[in-house]
PDB file of C-alpha atoms in Angstrom:
ATOM      1  CA  UNK S   1     -17.762 -16.128  12.371  1.00  0.00           C
ATOM      2  CA  UNK S   2     -19.606 -12.839  12.262  1.00  0.00           C
ATOM      3  CA  UNK S   3     -21.196 -11.969   8.929  1.00  0.00           C
ATOM      4  CA  UNK S   4     -22.905  -8.904   7.580  1.00  0.00           C
ATOM      5  CA  UNK S   5     -26.033  -9.193   5.428  1.00  0.00           C
ATOM      6  CA  UNK S   6     -24.048  -9.174   2.170  1.00  0.00           C
ATOM      7  CA  UNK S   7     -22.098 -12.269   3.244  1.00  0.00           C
ATOM      8  CA  UNK S   8     -25.311 -14.242   3.755  1.00  0.00           C
ATOM      9  CA  UNK S   9     -26.445 -13.178   0.304  1.00  0.00           C
ATOM     10  CA  UNK S  10     -23.072 -14.022  -1.222  1.00  0.00           C
ATOM     11  CA  UNK S  11     -23.196 -17.551   0.157  1.00  0.00           C
ATOM     12  CA  UNK S  12     -26.880 -17.981  -0.622  1.00  0.00           C
ATOM     13  CA  UNK S  13     -27.988 -18.691   2.931  1.00  0.00           C
ATOM     14  CA  UNK S  14     -30.648 -17.050   5.049  1.00  0.00           C
ATOM     15  CA  UNK S  15     -29.410 -14.859   7.901  1.00  0.00           C
ATOM     16  CA  UNK S  16     -29.176 -16.823  11.126  1.00  0.00           C
ATOM     17  CA  UNK S  17     -31.062 -15.418  14.106  1.00  0.00           C
ATOM     18  CA  UNK S  18     -28.380 -15.054  16.751  1.00  0.00           C
ATOM     19  CA  UNK S  19     -28.592 -13.757  20.246  1.00  0.00           C
ATOM     20  CA  UNK S  20     -26.154 -11.241  21.632  1.00  0.00           C
ATOM     21  CA  UNK S  21     -22.497 -12.380  21.530  1.00  0.00           C
ATOM     22  CA  UNK S  22     -23.336 -15.516  19.542  1.00  0.00           C
ATOM     23  CA  UNK S  23     -21.281 -16.490  16.530  1.00  0.00           C
ATOM     24  CA  UNK S  24     -22.293 -17.919  13.176  1.00  0.00           C
ATOM     25  CA  UNK S  25     -21.450 -21.609  13.132  1.00  0.00           C
ATOM     26  CA  UNK S  26     -18.307 -22.349  11.119  1.00  0.00           C
ATOM     27  CA  UNK S  27     -20.183 -25.266   9.505  1.00  0.00           C
ATOM     28  CA  UNK S  28     -22.413 -22.896   7.503  1.00  0.00           C
ATOM     29  CA  UNK S  29     -19.359 -21.439   5.775  1.00  0.00           C
ATOM     30  CA  UNK S  30     -17.525 -24.737   5.383  1.00  0.00           C
ATOM     31  CA  UNK S  31     -20.511 -26.610   3.983  1.00  0.00           C
ATOM     32  CA  UNK S  32     -20.996 -23.868   1.374  1.00  0.00           C
ATOM     33  CA  UNK S  33     -17.473 -24.217  -0.022  1.00  0.00           C
ATOM     34  CA  UNK S  34     -17.310 -26.472  -3.079  1.00  0.00           C
ATOM     35  CA  UNK S  35     -16.177 -29.978  -1.981  1.00  0.00           C
ATOM     36  CA  UNK S  36     -13.218 -29.883  -4.385  1.00  0.00           C
ATOM     37  CA  UNK S  37     -12.018 -26.551  -2.975  1.00  0.00           C
ATOM     38  CA  UNK S  38     -12.758 -27.094   0.708  1.00  0.00           C
ATOM     39  CA  UNK S  39      -9.605 -28.984   1.832  1.00  0.00           C
ATOM     40  CA  UNK S  40      -7.145 -26.461   0.395  1.00  0.00           C
ATOM     41  CA  UNK S  41      -9.264 -23.481   1.462  1.00  0.00           C
ATOM     42  CA  UNK S  42      -9.580 -24.735   5.037  1.00  0.00           C
ATOM     43  CA  UNK S  43      -5.896 -25.617   5.193  1.00  0.00           C
ATOM     44  CA  UNK S  44      -4.960 -22.096   4.119  1.00  0.00           C
ATOM     45  CA  UNK S  45      -7.456 -20.596   6.576  1.00  0.00           C
ATOM     46  CA  UNK S  46      -6.004 -22.613   9.470  1.00  0.00           C
ATOM     47  CA  UNK S  47      -2.452 -21.622   8.503  1.00  0.00           C
ATOM     48  CA  UNK S  48      -3.509 -17.959   8.254  1.00  0.00           C
ATOM     49  CA  UNK S  49      -5.146 -17.981  11.691  1.00  0.00           C
ATOM     50  CA  UNK S  50      -1.848 -19.273  13.127  1.00  0.00           C
ATOM     51  CA  UNK S  51       0.069 -16.507  11.359  1.00  0.00           C
ATOM     52  CA  UNK S  52       1.831 -18.990   9.045  1.00  0.00           C
ATOM     53  CA  UNK S  53       0.310 -17.807   5.765  1.00  0.00           C
ATOM     54  CA  UNK S  54      -1.528 -14.910   4.187  1.00  0.00           C
ATOM     55  CA  UNK S  55      -5.229 -15.516   3.604  1.00  0.00           C
ATOM     56  CA  UNK S  56      -5.618 -14.447  -0.012  1.00  0.00           C
ATOM     57  CA  UNK S  57      -7.444 -17.041  -2.051  1.00  0.00           C
ATOM     58  CA  UNK S  58     -10.137 -17.937  -4.541  1.00  0.00           C
ATOM     59  CA  UNK S  59     -12.629 -20.765  -4.198  1.00  0.00           C
ATOM     60  CA  UNK S  60     -16.097 -21.800  -5.281  1.00  0.00           C
ATOM     61  CA  UNK S  61     -19.249 -21.996  -3.195  1.00  0.00           C
ATOM     62  CA  UNK S  62     -22.284 -24.123  -3.954  1.00  0.00           C
ATOM     63  CA  UNK S  63     -25.630 -22.434  -3.475  1.00  0.00           C
ATOM     64  CA  UNK S  64     -28.717 -24.411  -2.492  1.00  0.00           C
ATOM     65  CA  UNK S  65     -30.114 -24.199  -6.044  1.00  0.00           C
ATOM     66  CA  UNK S  66     -26.935 -25.785  -7.483  1.00  0.00           C
ATOM     67  CA  UNK S  67     -25.439 -22.515  -8.703  1.00  0.00           C
ATOM     68  CA  UNK S  68     -21.675 -22.266  -8.362  1.00  0.00           C
ATOM     69  CA  UNK S  69     -20.307 -18.894  -7.330  1.00  0.00           C
ATOM     70  CA  UNK S  70     -16.616 -17.945  -7.441  1.00  0.00           C
ATOM     71  CA  UNK S  71     -15.319 -16.081  -4.394  1.00  0.00           C
ATOM     72  CA  UNK S  72     -12.171 -14.026  -3.880  1.00  0.00           C
ATOM     73  CA  UNK S  73     -11.351 -13.838  -0.164  1.00  0.00           C
ATOM     74  CA  UNK S  74      -8.813 -11.826   1.811  1.00  0.00           C
ATOM     75  CA  UNK S  75      -8.194 -11.991   5.533  1.00  0.00           C
ATOM     76  CA  UNK S  76      -6.044  -9.983   7.918  1.00  0.00           C
ATOM     77  CA  UNK S  77      -4.891 -11.575  11.160  1.00  0.00           C
ATOM     78  CA  UNK S  78      -5.283  -9.431  14.279  1.00  0.00           C
ATOM     79  CA  UNK S  79      -2.857 -10.156  17.130  1.00  0.00           C
ATOM     80  CA  UNK S  80      -2.552  -8.988  20.715  1.00  0.00           C
ATOM     81  CA  UNK S  81       0.362  -6.966  22.129  1.00  0.00           C
ATOM     82  CA  UNK S  82       2.398 -10.171  22.532  1.00  0.00           C
ATOM     83  CA  UNK S  83       1.852 -11.093  18.884  1.00  0.00           C
ATOM     84  CA  UNK S  84      -0.582 -13.898  19.606  1.00  0.00           C
ATOM     85  CA  UNK S  85      -3.364 -14.331  17.021  1.00  0.00           C
ATOM     86  CA  UNK S  86      -6.723 -13.173  18.366  1.00  0.00           C
ATOM     87  CA  UNK S  87      -9.035 -12.906  15.360  1.00  0.00           C
ATOM     88  CA  UNK S  88      -9.192 -12.338  11.649  1.00  0.00           C
ATOM     89  CA  UNK S  89     -11.104  -9.762   9.678  1.00  0.00           C
ATOM     90  CA  UNK S  90     -11.794 -10.389   6.034  1.00  0.00           C
ATOM     91  CA  UNK S  91     -13.678  -9.562   2.899  1.00  0.00           C
ATOM     92  CA  UNK S  92     -15.227 -11.753   0.210  1.00  0.00           C
ATOM     93  CA  UNK S  93     -16.004 -10.734  -3.371  1.00  0.00           C
ATOM     94  CA  UNK S  94     -18.138 -12.431  -5.985  1.00  0.00           C
ATOM     95  CA  UNK S  95     -15.806 -12.874  -8.973  1.00  0.00           C
ATOM     96  CA  UNK S  96     -18.098 -15.204 -10.935  1.00  0.00           C
ATOM     97  CA  UNK S  97     -18.462 -12.788 -13.863  1.00  0.00           C
ATOM     98  CA  UNK S  98     -14.686 -12.478 -14.164  1.00  0.00           C
ATOM     99  CA  UNK S  99     -14.244 -16.267 -14.050  1.00  0.00           C
ATOM    100  CA  UNK S 100     -16.888 -16.739 -16.746  1.00  0.00           C
ATOM    101  CA  UNK S 101     -15.186 -14.118 -18.920  1.00  0.00           C
ATOM    102  CA  UNK S 102     -11.814 -15.832 -18.413  1.00  0.00           C
ATOM    103  CA  UNK S 103     -13.311 -19.200 -19.390  1.00  0.00           C
ATOM    104  CA  UNK S 104     -14.930 -17.695 -22.496  1.00  0.00           C
ATOM    105  CA  UNK S 105     -11.629 -16.069 -23.467  1.00  0.00           C
ATOM    106  CA  UNK S 106      -9.767 -19.370 -23.007  1.00  0.00           C
ATOM    107  CA  UNK S 107     -12.297 -21.171 -25.211  1.00  0.00           C
ATOM    108  CA  UNK S 108     -12.037 -18.458 -27.856  1.00  0.00           C
ATOM    109  CA  UNK S 109      -8.237 -18.592 -27.791  1.00  0.00           C
ATOM    110  CA  UNK S 110      -8.268 -22.396 -28.043  1.00  0.00           C
ATOM    111  CA  UNK S 111     -10.644 -22.242 -30.990  1.00  0.00           C
ATOM    112  CA  UNK S 112      -8.511 -19.626 -32.719  1.00  0.00           C
ATOM    113  CA  UNK S 113      -5.344 -21.628 -31.988  1.00  0.00           C
ATOM    114  CA  UNK S 114      -6.875 -24.705 -33.656  1.00  0.00           C
ATOM    115  CA  UNK S 115      -7.639 -22.651 -36.782  1.00  0.00           C
ATOM    116  CA  UNK S 116      -4.173 -21.046 -36.660  1.00  0.00           C
ATOM    117  CA  UNK S 117      -2.446 -24.429 -36.346  1.00  0.00           C
ATOM    118  CA  UNK S 118      -4.601 -26.098 -39.004  1.00  0.00           C
ATOM    119  CA  UNK S 119      -2.630 -24.338 -41.778  1.00  0.00           C
ATOM    120  CA  UNK S 120      -5.733 -24.075 -43.947  1.00  0.00           C
ATOM    121  CA  UNK S 121      -5.022 -20.399 -44.521  1.00  0.00           C
ATOM    122  CA  UNK S 122      -1.931 -18.291 -43.885  1.00  0.00           C
ATOM    123  CA  UNK S 123      -2.204 -16.516 -40.542  1.00  0.00           C
ATOM    124  CA  UNK S 124       0.140 -14.033 -38.873  1.00  0.00           C
ATOM    125  CA  UNK S 125       0.435 -11.910 -35.744  1.00  0.00           C
ATOM    126  CA  UNK S 126       2.067  -8.519 -36.195  1.00  0.00           C
ATOM    127  CA  UNK S 127       2.892  -5.834 -33.653  1.00  0.00           C
ATOM    128  CA  UNK S 128       2.419  -2.128 -34.421  1.00  0.00           C
ATOM    129  CA  UNK S 129       6.118  -1.773 -35.174  1.00  0.00           C
ATOM    130  CA  UNK S 130       5.699  -4.146 -38.118  1.00  0.00           C
ATOM    131  CA  UNK S 131       7.461  -7.168 -36.624  1.00  0.00           C
ATOM    132  CA  UNK S 132       5.754 -10.457 -37.397  1.00  0.00           C
ATOM    133  CA  UNK S 133       5.713 -12.107 -33.971  1.00  0.00           C
ATOM    134  CA  UNK S 134       4.017 -15.334 -35.020  1.00  0.00           C
ATOM    135  CA  UNK S 135       2.921 -17.000 -38.227  1.00  0.00           C
ATOM    136  CA  UNK S 136       1.626 -20.413 -39.109  1.00  0.00           C
ATOM    137  CA  UNK S 137       3.463 -22.726 -41.501  1.00  0.00           C
ATOM    138  CA  UNK S 138       1.027 -22.002 -44.333  1.00  0.00           C
ATOM    139  CA  UNK S 139       1.926 -18.281 -44.297  1.00  0.00           C
ATOM    140  CA  UNK S 140       5.660 -18.985 -44.042  1.00  0.00           C
ATOM    141  CA  UNK S 141       5.572 -21.439 -46.949  1.00  0.00           C
ATOM    142  CA  UNK S 142       3.637 -18.993 -49.144  1.00  0.00           C
ATOM    143  CA  UNK S 143       6.483 -16.495 -48.809  1.00  0.00           C
ATOM    144  CA  UNK S 144       9.378 -18.962 -48.883  1.00  0.00           C
ATOM    145  CA  UNK S 145      10.361 -18.637 -45.217  1.00  0.00           C
ATOM    146  CA  UNK S 146      10.555 -21.132 -42.370  1.00  0.00           C
ATOM    147  CA  UNK S 147      10.166 -21.114 -38.611  1.00  0.00           C
ATOM    148  CA  UNK S 148      13.868 -20.349 -38.064  1.00  0.00           C
ATOM    149  CA  UNK S 149      13.491 -17.137 -40.091  1.00  0.00           C
ATOM    150  CA  UNK S 150      10.513 -16.187 -37.947  1.00  0.00           C
ATOM    151  CA  UNK S 151      12.333 -16.951 -34.686  1.00  0.00           C
ATOM    152  CA  UNK S 152      15.341 -14.928 -35.830  1.00  0.00           C
ATOM    153  CA  UNK S 153      13.061 -11.900 -36.448  1.00  0.00           C
ATOM    154  CA  UNK S 154      13.800 -11.789 -40.184  1.00  0.00           C
ATOM    155  CA  UNK S 155      10.164 -11.245 -41.187  1.00  0.00           C
ATOM    156  CA  UNK S 156       9.044  -7.640 -41.179  1.00  0.00           C
ATOM    157  CA  UNK S 157       5.622  -6.562 -42.428  1.00  0.00           C
ATOM    158  CA  UNK S 158       6.921  -3.418 -44.157  1.00  0.00           C
ATOM    159  CA  UNK S 159       9.767  -5.229 -45.921  1.00  0.00           C
ATOM    160  CA  UNK S 160       7.398  -7.960 -47.132  1.00  0.00           C
ATOM    161  CA  UNK S 161       4.925  -5.384 -48.461  1.00  0.00           C
ATOM    162  CA  UNK S 162       5.386  -4.019 -52.002  1.00  0.00           C
ATOM    163  CA  UNK S 163       5.603  -0.190 -52.052  1.00  0.00           C
ATOM    164  CA  UNK S 164       2.234   0.228 -53.814  1.00  0.00           C
ATOM    165  CA  UNK S 165       0.460  -1.487 -50.849  1.00  0.00           C
ATOM    166  CA  UNK S 166       2.143   0.370 -47.960  1.00  0.00           C
ATOM    167  CA  UNK S 167      -0.261   3.335 -47.807  1.00  0.00           C
ATOM    168  CA  UNK S 168      -3.224   0.948 -47.680  1.00  0.00           C
ATOM    169  CA  UNK S 169      -1.567  -1.026 -44.858  1.00  0.00           C
ATOM    170  CA  UNK S 170      -0.752   2.122 -42.875  1.00  0.00           C
ATOM    171  CA  UNK S 171      -4.381   3.272 -43.183  1.00  0.00           C
ATOM    172  CA  UNK S 172      -5.617  -0.159 -42.035  1.00  0.00           C
ATOM    173  CA  UNK S 173      -3.293  -0.151 -39.015  1.00  0.00           C
ATOM    174  CA  UNK S 174      -4.401   3.372 -38.043  1.00  0.00           C
ATOM    175  CA  UNK S 175      -8.031   2.278 -38.323  1.00  0.00           C
ATOM    176  CA  UNK S 176      -7.240  -0.701 -36.105  1.00  0.00           C
ATOM    177  CA  UNK S 177      -5.644   1.527 -33.467  1.00  0.00           C
ATOM    178  CA  UNK S 178      -8.689   3.801 -33.401  1.00  0.00           C
ATOM    179  CA  UNK S 179     -11.485   1.240 -33.688  1.00  0.00           C
ATOM    180  CA  UNK S 180      -9.904  -2.036 -32.460  1.00  0.00           C
ATOM    181  CA  UNK S 181     -11.114  -3.859 -35.587  1.00  0.00           C
ATOM    182  CA  UNK S 182     -10.582  -3.740 -39.323  1.00  0.00           C
ATOM    183  CA  UNK S 183     -12.352  -5.203 -42.316  1.00  0.00           C
ATOM    184  CA  UNK S 184     -10.439  -7.729 -44.440  1.00  0.00           C
ATOM    185  CA  UNK S 185      -8.476  -6.349 -47.388  1.00  0.00           C
ATOM    186  CA  UNK S 186      -6.388  -7.785 -50.188  1.00  0.00           C
ATOM    187  CA  UNK S 187      -2.699  -7.146 -50.618  1.00  0.00           C
ATOM    188  CA  UNK S 188       0.441  -8.647 -52.107  1.00  0.00           C
ATOM    189  CA  UNK S 189       3.625  -9.779 -50.353  1.00  0.00           C
ATOM    190  CA  UNK S 190       7.185  -9.974 -51.590  1.00  0.00           C
ATOM    191  CA  UNK S 191       8.329 -13.614 -51.725  1.00  0.00           C
ATOM    192  CA  UNK S 192      11.759 -14.463 -50.368  1.00  0.00           C
ATOM    193  CA  UNK S 193      13.009 -15.003 -53.948  1.00  0.00           C
ATOM    194  CA  UNK S 194      11.891 -11.484 -54.884  1.00  0.00           C
ATOM    195  CA  UNK S 195       8.711 -12.123 -56.899  1.00  0.00           C
TER     196      UNK S 195
END
């Protein structure tokens, strides 16, 4: 392995003093890879160096201070004129921030899903065309509908909104499009039985 300075920094190891034509020991890389990720990562690397797979993967590395860093790695196999593998050139990226953001988003979605499924309050998801794409049972029961009505696409925000509330809803949706958030507001809905 031949690394540039950024690779040493990425893996949290000090640059190795090498003489001319010496290579970085493979063990430095392998011992940095998280133990749970190492078998699959090495297996893919071996397959890629034989031309049997594309080296495009993500794995974790363990730094000396215990920090875990997420790496995205790509490699391109270089072959001779006869098509025999000779070497591989690759790049590694630190994607730790992205992984942390994905984990935070998953946690937020799980938390929201628990509230949504709890049926404590009626909750709906609506697209900008006015189609209610999801609703919890509490909301459906308040308006006299069931899950089959929802799945059949029979619930439409505009049709469930009394005429005197439509201008307020349109203004709220426009505000949402421009600012990506809206303050809560009160409105009425038309029940399935017409009241």
